[in-house]
mmCIF file of C-alpha atoms and ligand atoms in Angstrom:
data_model
loop_
_atom_site.group_PDB
_atom_site.id
_atom_site.type_symbol
_atom_site.label_atom_id
_atom_site.label_comp_id
_atom_site.label_asym_id
_atom_site.label_seq_id
_atom_site.Cartn_x
_atom_site.Cartn_y
_atom_site.Cartn_z
ATOM 1 C CA MET A 16 22.478 -9.846 0.471
ATOM 2 C CA LEU A 17 19.641 -12.131 -0.560
ATOM 3 C CA MET A 18 16.487 -11.814 1.489
ATOM 4 C CA LEU A 19 13.368 -13.945 1.547
ATOM 5 C CA ALA A 20 10.396 -11.818 2.600
ATOM 6 C CA ILE A 21 6.919 -12.830 3.731
ATOM 7 C CA GLU A 22 3.750 -10.727 3.966
ATOM 8 C CA SER A 23 0.441 -11.993 5.356
ATOM 9 C CA SER A 24 -1.219 -9.035 7.087
ATOM 10 C CA CYS A 25 -4.569 -9.160 5.299
ATOM 11 C CA ASP A 26 -5.915 -11.309 2.446
ATOM 12 C CA GLU A 27 -2.741 -11.791 0.407
ATOM 13 C CA THR A 28 -0.140 -14.460 1.196
ATOM 14 C CA ALA A 29 3.012 -13.156 -0.421
ATOM 15 C CA ALA A 30 6.669 -14.160 -0.650
ATOM 16 C CA ALA A 31 9.546 -12.546 -2.507
ATOM 17 C CA VAL A 32 13.280 -12.854 -3.006
ATOM 18 C CA VAL A 33 15.023 -9.478 -3.150
ATOM 19 C CA GLU A 34 18.701 -8.604 -3.495
ATOM 20 C CA ASN A 35 20.018 -5.710 -1.346
ATOM 21 C CA GLY A 36 16.492 -4.458 -0.648
ATOM 22 C CA ARG A 37 16.105 -3.218 -4.216
ATOM 23 C CA ARG A 38 16.459 -5.800 -6.970
ATOM 24 C CA VAL A 39 13.398 -8.008 -7.154
ATOM 25 C CA LEU A 40 14.181 -11.574 -8.216
ATOM 26 C CA SER A 41 10.660 -12.823 -7.528
ATOM 27 C CA ASN A 42 7.441 -11.371 -6.146
ATOM 28 C CA CYS A 43 4.734 -14.044 -5.709
ATOM 29 C CA ILE A 44 1.229 -13.519 -4.395
ATOM 30 C CA ALA A 45 -1.568 -15.958 -3.531
ATOM 31 C CA SER A 46 -4.718 -13.953 -2.969
ATOM 32 C CA SER A 47 -7.786 -15.113 -1.069
ATOM 33 C CA VAL A 48 -9.845 -12.260 -2.603
ATOM 34 C CA PRO A 49 -12.203 -14.619 -4.526
ATOM 35 C CA LEU A 50 -13.074 -16.387 -1.246
ATOM 36 C CA HIS A 51 -14.193 -13.073 0.299
ATOM 37 C CA ALA A 52 -16.079 -11.713 -2.732
ATOM 38 C CA ALA A 53 -19.417 -13.245 -1.676
ATOM 39 C CA TRP A 54 -19.234 -11.280 1.622
ATOM 40 C CA GLY A 55 -18.162 -8.019 -0.048
ATOM 41 C CA GLY A 56 -15.162 -7.692 2.283
ATOM 42 C CA VAL A 57 -12.377 -9.640 3.997
ATOM 43 C CA VAL A 58 -13.557 -12.339 6.453
ATOM 44 C CA PRO A 59 -10.670 -12.722 8.963
ATOM 45 C CA GLU A 60 -11.208 -16.424 9.681
ATOM 46 C CA ILE A 61 -11.254 -17.306 5.978
ATOM 47 C CA ALA A 62 -8.129 -15.198 5.414
ATOM 48 C CA SER A 63 -6.190 -16.990 8.197
ATOM 49 C CA ARG A 64 -7.087 -20.435 6.873
ATOM 50 C CA ALA A 65 -6.086 -19.418 3.347
ATOM 51 C CA HIS A 66 -2.705 -18.162 4.642
ATOM 52 C CA LEU A 67 -2.083 -21.533 6.296
ATOM 53 C CA GLU A 68 -2.761 -23.332 3.024
ATOM 54 C CA ASN A 69 -0.826 -20.894 0.848
ATOM 55 C CA ILE A 70 2.280 -20.050 2.820
ATOM 56 C CA LEU A 71 4.484 -23.023 2.019
ATOM 57 C CA PRO A 72 3.588 -23.176 -1.717
ATOM 58 C CA ILE A 73 4.117 -19.418 -2.104
ATOM 59 C CA VAL A 74 7.560 -19.539 -0.431
ATOM 60 C CA HIS A 75 8.520 -22.414 -2.753
ATOM 61 C CA ALA A 76 7.224 -20.412 -5.734
ATOM 62 C CA ALA A 77 9.264 -17.331 -4.742
ATOM 63 C CA LEU A 78 12.491 -19.356 -4.387
ATOM 64 C CA SER A 79 11.934 -21.246 -7.609
ATOM 65 C CA GLU A 80 10.984 -18.152 -9.669
ATOM 66 C CA ALA A 81 14.124 -16.415 -8.381
ATOM 67 C CA GLY A 82 16.212 -19.512 -9.133
ATOM 68 C CA ILE A 83 17.663 -19.326 -5.614
ATOM 69 C CA ALA A 84 18.059 -22.320 -3.307
ATOM 70 C CA LEU A 85 17.040 -21.819 0.338
ATOM 71 C CA ASP A 86 20.629 -22.267 1.539
ATOM 72 C CA ARG A 87 21.653 -19.109 -0.381
ATOM 73 C CA ILE A 88 19.172 -16.912 1.542
ATOM 74 C CA ASP A 89 20.968 -14.595 4.014
ATOM 75 C CA ALA A 90 17.987 -13.325 6.036
ATOM 76 C CA VAL A 91 14.225 -13.650 6.450
ATOM 77 C CA ALA A 92 11.951 -10.576 6.611
ATOM 78 C CA VAL A 93 8.323 -10.566 7.690
ATOM 79 C CA THR A 94 5.441 -8.182 8.414
ATOM 80 C CA ARG A 95 4.907 -7.906 12.173
ATOM 81 C CA GLY A 96 1.821 -5.624 11.963
ATOM 82 C CA PRO A 97 -0.543 -3.872 11.656
ATOM 83 C CA GLY A 98 -3.213 -6.177 10.266
ATOM 84 C CA LEU A 99 -5.536 -9.043 11.104
ATOM 85 C CA ILE A 100 -3.937 -10.912 14.002
ATOM 86 C CA GLY A 101 -4.831 -14.404 12.707
ATOM 87 C CA SER A 102 -3.311 -13.513 9.338
ATOM 88 C CA LEU A 103 -0.175 -11.904 10.778
ATOM 89 C CA LEU A 104 0.505 -14.875 13.064
ATOM 90 C CA VAL A 105 0.773 -17.291 10.134
ATOM 91 C CA GLY A 106 3.504 -15.248 8.423
ATOM 92 C CA MET A 107 5.319 -14.364 11.642
ATOM 93 C CA GLU A 108 5.488 -17.879 13.043
ATOM 94 C CA PHE A 109 6.496 -19.319 9.666
ATOM 95 C CA ALA A 110 9.275 -16.720 9.286
ATOM 96 C CA LYS A 111 10.528 -17.261 12.843
ATOM 97 C CA ALA A 112 10.689 -21.020 12.341
ATOM 98 C CA LEU A 113 12.442 -20.656 8.987
ATOM 99 C CA ALA A 114 15.050 -18.188 10.302
ATOM 100 C CA ALA A 115 15.705 -20.353 13.386
ATOM 101 C CA SER A 116 16.035 -23.561 11.400
ATOM 102 C CA ARG A 117 18.501 -21.967 8.962
ATOM 103 C CA GLY A 118 20.362 -20.018 11.673
ATOM 104 C CA ILE A 119 19.919 -16.728 9.787
ATOM 105 C CA PRO A 120 18.664 -13.318 11.007
ATOM 106 C CA LEU A 121 14.973 -12.447 11.231
ATOM 107 C CA LEU A 122 13.876 -8.906 10.402
ATOM 108 C CA CYS A 123 10.429 -7.638 11.384
ATOM 109 C CA VAL A 124 8.796 -4.826 9.471
ATOM 110 C CA GLN A 125 5.815 -2.527 9.944
ATOM 111 C CA HIS A 126 3.480 -2.953 6.952
ATOM 112 C CA ILE A 127 3.098 0.760 6.100
ATOM 113 C CA ALA A 128 6.884 1.163 6.260
ATOM 114 C CA GLY A 129 6.951 -1.477 3.514
ATOM 115 C CA HIS A 130 4.535 0.538 1.358
ATOM 116 C CA LEU A 131 6.533 3.716 2.006
ATOM 117 C CA ILE A 132 9.849 2.161 0.937
ATOM 118 C CA SER A 133 8.326 0.357 -2.075
ATOM 119 C CA PRO A 134 9.629 3.005 -4.568
ATOM 120 C CA ALA A 135 13.114 1.510 -3.956
ATOM 121 C CA LEU A 136 12.086 -1.694 -5.752
ATOM 122 C CA GLY A 137 12.433 -2.753 -9.336
ATOM 123 C CA ARG A 138 13.647 -5.489 -11.609
ATOM 124 C CA GLU A 139 16.118 -3.219 -13.489
ATOM 125 C CA VAL A 140 15.264 0.367 -12.406
ATOM 126 C CA ASN A 141 13.156 1.515 -9.475
ATOM 127 C CA ALA A 142 10.363 4.100 -9.205
ATOM 128 C CA TRP A 143 12.945 6.899 -8.757
ATOM 129 C CA GLY A 144 14.551 5.880 -12.036
ATOM 130 C CA GLU A 145 17.679 4.466 -10.306
ATOM 131 C CA SER A 146 19.366 1.209 -11.284
ATOM 132 C CA VAL A 147 18.578 -1.469 -8.705
ATOM 133 C CA ARG A 148 21.947 -3.169 -9.069
ATOM 134 C CA GLY A 149 24.326 -2.370 -6.213
ATOM 135 C CA ASP A 150 23.766 -2.066 -2.505
ATOM 136 C CA ALA A 151 22.807 1.554 -1.848
ATOM 137 C CA PRO A 152 20.267 2.050 0.928
ATOM 138 C CA PRO A 153 16.842 3.415 -0.115
ATOM 139 C CA PHE A 154 16.705 6.901 -1.590
ATOM 140 C CA VAL A 155 15.613 9.498 1.069
ATOM 141 C CA PRO A 156 14.202 11.947 2.151
ATOM 142 C CA TYR A 157 10.785 12.355 0.548
ATOM 143 C CA VAL A 158 7.102 12.707 1.329
ATOM 144 C CA GLY A 159 5.119 9.474 1.068
ATOM 145 C CA LEU A 160 1.414 9.553 0.317
ATOM 146 C CA THR A 161 0.024 6.186 1.465
ATOM 147 C CA VAL A 162 -3.252 5.350 -0.222
ATOM 148 C CA SER A 163 -4.437 1.826 0.481
ATOM 149 C CA GLY A 164 -7.448 -0.154 1.633
ATOM 150 C CA GLY A 165 -6.544 0.175 5.296
ATOM 151 C CA HIS A 166 -4.543 3.409 5.462
ATOM 152 C CA SER A 167 -4.361 6.929 4.071
ATOM 153 C CA SER A 168 -1.592 9.146 5.348
ATOM 154 C CA LEU A 169 1.072 11.677 4.514
ATOM 155 C CA VAL A 170 4.449 10.746 5.952
ATOM 156 C CA HIS A 171 7.836 12.444 5.895
ATOM 157 C CA VAL A 172 10.266 9.622 5.166
ATOM 158 C CA LYS A 173 13.336 11.181 6.776
ATOM 159 C CA SER A 174 15.540 8.117 6.594
ATOM 160 C CA PRO A 175 14.812 4.518 5.548
ATOM 161 C CA THR A 176 13.841 3.749 9.163
ATOM 162 C CA GLU A 177 12.545 7.120 10.364
ATOM 163 C CA PHE A 178 8.985 8.122 9.559
ATOM 164 C CA PHE A 179 7.247 11.294 10.681
ATOM 165 C CA ILE A 180 3.465 11.161 10.282
ATOM 166 C CA LEU A 181 2.235 14.516 8.973
ATOM 167 C CA GLY A 182 -1.420 13.510 8.788
ATOM 168 C CA GLU A 183 -3.746 10.545 8.375
ATOM 169 C CA THR A 184 -7.363 9.720 7.790
ATOM 170 C CA LEU A 185 -9.747 10.388 10.641
ATOM 171 C CA ASP A 186 -12.216 7.751 9.410
ATOM 172 C CA ASP A 187 -12.226 5.629 6.216
ATOM 173 C CA ALA A 188 -9.097 4.959 4.184
ATOM 174 C CA VAL A 189 -9.440 6.079 0.582
ATOM 175 C CA GLY A 190 -9.349 2.486 -0.777
ATOM 176 C CA GLU A 191 -12.024 1.519 1.745
ATOM 177 C CA ALA A 192 -14.248 4.340 0.406
ATOM 178 C CA TYR A 193 -13.681 3.048 -3.159
ATOM 179 C CA ASP A 194 -14.603 -0.481 -2.045
ATOM 180 C CA LYS A 195 -17.726 0.682 -0.197
ATOM 181 C CA ILE A 196 -19.168 2.793 -3.040
ATOM 182 C CA ALA A 197 -18.505 -0.051 -5.487
ATOM 183 C CA LYS A 198 -20.368 -2.434 -3.187
ATOM 184 C CA HIS A 199 -23.268 0.035 -2.887
ATOM 185 C CA VAL A 200 -23.862 0.156 -6.647
ATOM 186 C CA GLY A 201 -23.115 -3.562 -7.103
ATOM 187 C CA LEU A 202 -19.894 -3.169 -9.099
ATOM 188 C CA GLY A 203 -18.150 -6.022 -7.251
ATOM 189 C CA TYR A 204 -15.230 -6.560 -4.893
ATOM 190 C CA PRO A 205 -12.557 -5.281 -4.525
ATOM 191 C CA GLY A 206 -14.108 -2.090 -5.812
ATOM 192 C CA GLY A 207 -11.083 0.167 -6.419
ATOM 193 C CA PRO A 208 -10.033 -1.184 -9.835
ATOM 194 C CA LEU A 209 -13.708 -1.459 -10.929
ATOM 195 C CA VAL A 210 -14.500 2.158 -10.004
ATOM 196 C CA ASP A 211 -11.262 3.194 -11.750
ATOM 197 C CA ARG A 212 -12.328 1.454 -14.978
ATOM 198 C CA THR A 213 -15.891 2.794 -14.799
ATOM 199 C CA ALA A 214 -14.737 6.349 -14.006
ATOM 200 C CA ALA A 215 -12.502 6.394 -17.105
ATOM 201 C CA LYS A 216 -15.652 6.576 -19.254
ATOM 202 C CA GLY A 217 -17.321 9.296 -17.166
ATOM 203 C CA ASP A 218 -17.478 13.061 -16.653
ATOM 204 C CA GLY A 219 -15.958 14.010 -13.282
ATOM 205 C CA GLN A 220 -17.572 17.453 -13.375
ATOM 206 C CA ARG A 221 -21.168 16.236 -13.614
ATOM 207 C CA PHE A 222 -21.855 15.811 -9.885
ATOM 208 C CA ALA A 223 -20.532 18.165 -7.219
ATOM 209 C CA MET A 224 -18.927 15.964 -4.546
ATOM 210 C CA PRO A 225 -17.451 17.348 -1.286
ATOM 211 C CA ARG A 226 -13.697 17.711 -0.766
ATOM 212 C CA PRO A 227 -13.501 16.887 2.996
ATOM 213 C CA LEU A 228 -10.861 18.760 5.042
ATOM 214 C CA LEU A 229 -9.449 20.361 1.911
ATOM 215 C CA THR A 230 -9.147 23.769 3.530
ATOM 216 C CA ALA A 231 -8.146 22.504 6.996
ATOM 217 C CA SER A 232 -4.704 23.675 8.030
ATOM 218 C CA ASN A 233 -3.453 20.152 8.751
ATOM 219 C CA PHE A 234 -2.602 17.073 6.687
ATOM 220 C CA ASP A 235 -5.416 14.832 7.878
ATOM 221 C CA PHE A 236 -7.966 13.257 5.546
ATOM 222 C CA SER A 237 -11.603 12.195 5.854
ATOM 223 C CA PHE A 238 -13.282 10.049 3.219
ATOM 224 C CA SER A 239 -16.417 8.857 4.951
ATOM 225 C CA GLY A 240 -18.386 12.047 4.097
ATOM 226 C CA LEU A 241 -17.430 11.707 0.430
ATOM 227 C CA LYS A 242 -18.666 8.112 0.457
ATOM 228 C CA THR A 243 -21.960 9.261 2.053
ATOM 229 C CA ALA A 244 -22.342 12.026 -0.552
ATOM 230 C CA PHE A 245 -21.995 9.404 -3.297
ATOM 231 C CA VAL A 246 -24.611 7.167 -1.632
ATOM 232 C CA ARG A 247 -26.976 10.148 -1.219
ATOM 233 C CA GLU A 248 -26.560 11.118 -4.892
ATOM 234 C CA VAL A 249 -27.359 7.522 -5.920
ATOM 235 C CA GLY A 250 -30.499 7.713 -3.735
ATOM 236 C CA LYS A 251 -31.614 10.942 -5.444
ATOM 237 C CA LEU A 252 -31.198 9.256 -8.817
ATOM 238 C CA GLY A 253 -33.539 6.373 -7.936
ATOM 239 C CA GLY A 254 -31.231 4.018 -6.018
ATOM 240 C CA PRO A 255 -28.470 1.534 -6.928
ATOM 241 C CA GLU A 256 -30.638 -0.536 -9.291
ATOM 242 C CA ALA A 257 -31.689 2.477 -11.381
ATOM 243 C CA VAL A 258 -28.109 3.802 -11.516
ATOM 244 C CA ARG A 259 -26.784 0.412 -12.646
ATOM 245 C CA GLN A 260 -29.182 0.424 -15.616
ATOM 246 C CA ASP A 261 -27.680 3.646 -16.975
ATOM 247 C CA GLU A 262 -24.043 3.052 -17.906
ATOM 248 C CA GLN A 263 -23.214 6.725 -18.499
ATOM 249 C CA LEU A 264 -24.831 7.826 -15.258
ATOM 250 C CA LEU A 265 -22.826 5.260 -13.274
ATOM 251 C CA ALA A 266 -19.628 6.302 -15.050
ATOM 252 C CA ASP A 267 -20.279 9.997 -14.302
ATOM 253 C CA LEU A 268 -20.969 9.237 -10.642
ATOM 254 C CA CYS A 269 -17.753 7.198 -10.301
ATOM 255 C CA ALA A 270 -15.757 9.867 -12.150
ATOM 256 C CA SER A 271 -17.154 12.605 -9.870
ATOM 257 C CA PHE A 272 -16.279 10.584 -6.744
ATOM 258 C CA GLN A 273 -12.777 9.955 -8.087
ATOM 259 C CA ALA A 274 -12.243 13.602 -9.061
ATOM 260 C CA ALA A 275 -13.036 14.688 -5.476
ATOM 261 C CA ALA A 276 -10.841 11.998 -3.855
ATOM 262 C CA VAL A 277 -7.881 12.710 -6.146
ATOM 263 C CA ASP A 278 -8.268 16.476 -5.714
ATOM 264 C CA VAL A 279 -8.002 16.224 -1.911
ATOM 265 C CA LEU A 280 -5.054 13.823 -2.068
ATOM 266 C CA LEU A 281 -3.213 15.973 -4.585
ATOM 267 C CA GLN A 282 -3.679 19.313 -2.848
ATOM 268 C CA LYS A 283 -2.749 17.952 0.581
ATOM 269 C CA ALA A 284 0.295 16.124 -0.807
ATOM 270 C CA ARG A 285 1.458 19.300 -2.558
ATOM 271 C CA ARG A 286 1.072 21.273 0.687
ATOM 272 C CA ALA A 287 2.904 18.584 2.694
ATOM 273 C CA CYS A 288 5.867 18.745 0.291
ATOM 274 C CA LYS A 289 5.972 22.513 0.674
ATOM 275 C CA PHE A 290 5.738 22.221 4.479
ATOM 276 C CA VAL A 291 8.753 19.907 4.825
ATOM 277 C CA ARG A 292 10.520 21.512 1.832
ATOM 278 C CA SER A 293 10.602 18.258 -0.096
ATOM 279 C CA GLU A 294 10.917 18.116 -3.850
ATOM 280 C CA ARG A 295 10.131 14.428 -3.910
ATOM 281 C CA LEU A 296 6.794 12.721 -3.519
ATOM 282 C CA ALA A 297 6.132 8.964 -3.570
ATOM 283 C CA ILE A 298 2.574 7.701 -4.010
ATOM 284 C CA VAL A 299 2.264 4.205 -2.511
ATOM 285 C CA GLY A 300 -0.367 1.571 -1.651
ATOM 286 C CA GLY A 301 -3.124 -0.086 -3.676
ATOM 287 C CA VAL A 302 -4.902 3.116 -4.750
ATOM 288 C CA ALA A 303 -1.622 4.346 -6.296
ATOM 289 C CA CYS A 304 -2.536 1.959 -9.161
ATOM 290 C CA ASN A 305 -5.480 4.229 -9.999
ATOM 291 C CA ARG A 306 -5.121 5.511 -13.540
ATOM 292 C CA GLY A 307 -7.070 8.729 -12.948
ATOM 293 C CA LEU A 308 -4.901 9.525 -9.913
ATOM 294 C CA ARG A 309 -1.651 8.853 -11.791
ATOM 295 C CA THR A 310 -2.654 11.015 -14.759
ATOM 296 C CA THR A 311 -3.800 13.948 -12.617
ATOM 297 C CA PHE A 312 -0.763 13.848 -10.306
ATOM 298 C CA ARG A 313 1.602 13.731 -13.302
ATOM 299 C CA LYS A 314 -0.189 16.605 -15.049
ATOM 300 C CA GLU A 315 -0.396 18.845 -11.975
ATOM 301 C CA LEU A 316 2.805 18.059 -10.062
ATOM 302 C CA GLU A 317 5.471 16.732 -12.405
ATOM 303 C CA GLN A 318 6.766 20.215 -13.272
ATOM 304 C CA LYS A 319 7.667 20.989 -9.645
ATOM 305 C CA LEU A 320 8.175 17.648 -7.907
ATOM 306 C CA GLN A 321 10.003 14.419 -8.596
ATOM 307 C CA LEU A 322 7.263 11.798 -8.443
ATOM 308 C CA ALA A 323 7.659 8.093 -7.723
ATOM 309 C CA PHE A 324 4.871 5.716 -8.665
ATOM 310 C CA PRO A 325 5.945 2.121 -7.926
ATOM 311 C CA GLU A 326 4.984 -0.512 -10.505
ATOM 312 C CA PRO A 327 1.441 -1.784 -9.759
ATOM 313 C CA GLU A 328 2.816 -5.141 -8.491
ATOM 314 C CA PHE A 329 4.638 -3.183 -5.741
ATOM 315 C CA CYS A 330 1.638 -0.935 -4.923
ATOM 316 C CA THR A 331 -0.847 -3.546 -3.742
ATOM 317 C CA ASP A 332 0.184 -5.768 -0.831
ATOM 318 C CA ASN A 333 3.337 -7.731 -1.675
ATOM 319 C CA ALA A 334 6.386 -9.177 0.075
ATOM 320 C CA ALA A 335 9.071 -7.408 -1.978
ATOM 321 C CA MET A 336 8.254 -4.165 -0.151
ATOM 322 C CA ILE A 337 8.825 -5.952 3.168
ATOM 323 C CA ALA A 338 12.350 -6.849 2.025
ATOM 324 C CA ALA A 339 12.906 -3.222 0.943
ATOM 325 C CA ALA A 340 11.988 -1.961 4.416
ATOM 326 C CA ALA A 341 13.976 -4.732 6.152
ATOM 327 C CA TYR A 342 17.221 -4.113 4.264
ATOM 328 C CA PRO A 343 18.089 -0.868 6.152
ATOM 329 C CA LEU A 344 17.511 -2.821 9.381
ATOM 330 C CA THR A 345 20.091 -5.420 8.372
ATOM 331 C CA LEU A 346 22.589 -2.608 7.834
ATOM 332 C CA ARG A 347 21.921 -1.570 11.464
ATOM 333 C CA LYS A 348 21.937 -5.226 12.561
ATOM 334 C CA ALA A 349 18.455 -4.663 14.046
ATOM 335 C CA HIS A 350 17.655 -8.357 14.072
ATOM 336 C CA ALA A 351 14.448 -9.423 15.794
ATOM 337 C CA ALA A 352 14.450 -11.710 18.815
ATOM 338 C CA GLN A 353 12.980 -15.210 18.442
ATOM 339 C CA ARG A 354 10.323 -14.514 21.069
ATOM 340 C CA ILE A 355 8.898 -11.554 19.147
ATOM 341 C CA SER A 356 5.207 -11.761 18.317
ATOM 342 C CA ALA A 357 2.799 -10.238 15.795
ATOM 343 C CA LEU A 358 1.080 -6.982 16.794
ATOM 344 C CA ALA A 359 -2.287 -6.134 15.202
ATOM 345 C CA ASN A 360 -2.008 -2.408 15.946
ATOM 346 C CA LEU A 361 1.725 -1.858 15.440
ATOM 347 C CA THR A 362 2.360 1.817 14.672
ATOM 348 C CA LEU A 363 4.694 3.277 12.069
ATOM 349 C CA ASP A 364 6.743 5.129 14.663
ATOM 350 C CA ALA A 365 7.159 2.157 17.065
ATOM 351 C CA PRO A 366 10.878 2.013 17.991
ATOM 352 C CA VAL A 367 12.409 -0.889 16.097
ATOM 353 C CA ALA A 368 15.251 -1.190 18.615
ATOM 354 C CA SER A 369 12.844 -2.558 21.247
ATOM 355 C CA TRP A 370 11.916 -5.476 18.977
ATOM 356 C CA GLN A 371 15.335 -7.009 19.532
ATOM 357 C CA SER A 372 14.501 -8.413 22.941
HETATM 358 O O1 KG4 B 28 -2.276 -1.678 -0.441
HETATM 359 P P1 KG4 B 28 -3.403 -2.629 -0.585
HETATM 360 O O2 KG4 B 28 -3.214 -3.838 -1.454
HETATM 361 O O3 KG4 B 28 -3.860 -3.188 0.801
HETATM 362 C C1 KG4 B 28 -3.861 -2.500 1.987
HETATM 363 O O4 KG4 B 28 -2.797 -2.400 2.643
HETATM 364 O O5 KG4 B 28 -4.964 -2.007 2.332
HETATM 365 O O6 KG4 B 28 -4.654 -1.790 -1.094
HETATM 366 C C2 KG4 B 28 -5.861 -2.374 -1.445
HETATM 367 C C3 KG4 B 28 -6.813 -1.248 -1.818
HETATM 368 C C4 KG4 B 28 -8.249 -1.751 -2.015
HETATM 369 O O7 KG4 B 28 -9.118 -0.895 -1.320
HETATM 370 C C5 KG4 B 28 -8.434 -1.636 -3.524
HETATM 371 O O8 KG4 B 28 -9.783 -1.406 -3.881
HETATM 372 C C6 KG4 B 28 -7.559 -0.438 -3.843
HETATM 373 O O9 KG4 B 28 -6.416 -0.638 -3.056
HETATM 374 N N1 KG4 B 28 -7.193 -0.377 -5.270
HETATM 375 C C7 KG4 B 28 -7.561 0.641 -6.079
HETATM 376 C C8 KG4 B 28 -7.061 0.328 -7.368
HETATM 377 N N2 KG4 B 28 -6.381 -0.862 -7.292
HETATM 378 C C9 KG4 B 28 -6.465 -1.269 -5.992
HETATM 379 N N3 KG4 B 28 -8.285 1.744 -5.833
HETATM 380 C C10 KG4 B 28 -8.519 2.576 -6.858
HETATM 381 N N4 KG4 B 28 -8.083 2.344 -8.117
HETATM 382 C C11 KG4 B 28 -7.358 1.240 -8.422
HETATM 383 N N5 KG4 B 28 -6.927 1.024 -9.659
HETATM 384 ZN ZN1 ZN B 29 -1.062 -2.673 2.396
#
């Protein structure tokens, strides 16, 4: 089954062609990140306009990179929510029109479900080390640690369409905290990869940063206090300007922030696996690209757990993951109705069956 998938929930217009929800034939992304950089964050109106301009070229690019003509596509998948409503609407309405005009099924997907199923994807092998040729449904069950710019959660992926939320952030998402501290010290936007690079040269033990909710007996996170601790430490050291002048100081601060964030994520993920008796853990979302996080998780957990780290192109927002999450829906024939609409606050556990009418 060849699926064309579309993702437009935030600032990336993405399209992909994926075979059987696993084998990626193309994964194309047009990002409006440079347009938002001057504001230090995503401006919804600019994002929507960029989606309108990018959607048709990116769909053409995905088909042409895959070498697949539109009339060979069996189904269209799209992100229904959550996200910025103006952004979601562009992808949703485009996908609905395309599916209707071709007379093929439309599958609607929740964005976080896409991140959670992203370990199924690959060009030859996937993040679980399986061949992506064939038509097996995604590998389950496992615990998914979602670490992105908009979400941080621990989820028990019981089946490819059944997600049990164990815990989530009570305030900032971890990627949001990365972006905000980077903005504070003038590193640039988006901050995650820049903090990652800076932290690699630093000493994570130099500054004592808090580990929020580490000892709480639940699986929730909180990253806003950690962000504030970083800002306060910068203030004590003379402010952002002074910190920027001292390369080692900035690196040590970033490394100390990262050490605290990774420590909380790791310990809570380990406990969640124990709680649901899972020997498999998938780390998904943009922050899963973080080199410090990958190294520490591998060192501390690889002996006991089977870890899945999707390739970086499948960690940050992309459309291939939307096809991966839609494939199990095609097996259940859970096709979406034409009158379905985007939903900015769509939850992970929303019953997919009700989307059919
Ligand atoms: O999954 P994603 O593309 O979008 C959302 O669904 O939110 O995640 C984007 C987030 C941003 O906050 C970005 O700064 C962060 O992922 N990010 C990273 C790294 N690469 C991207 N954070 C830390 N280290 C990285 N290497
Ligand atoms: Zn995302």
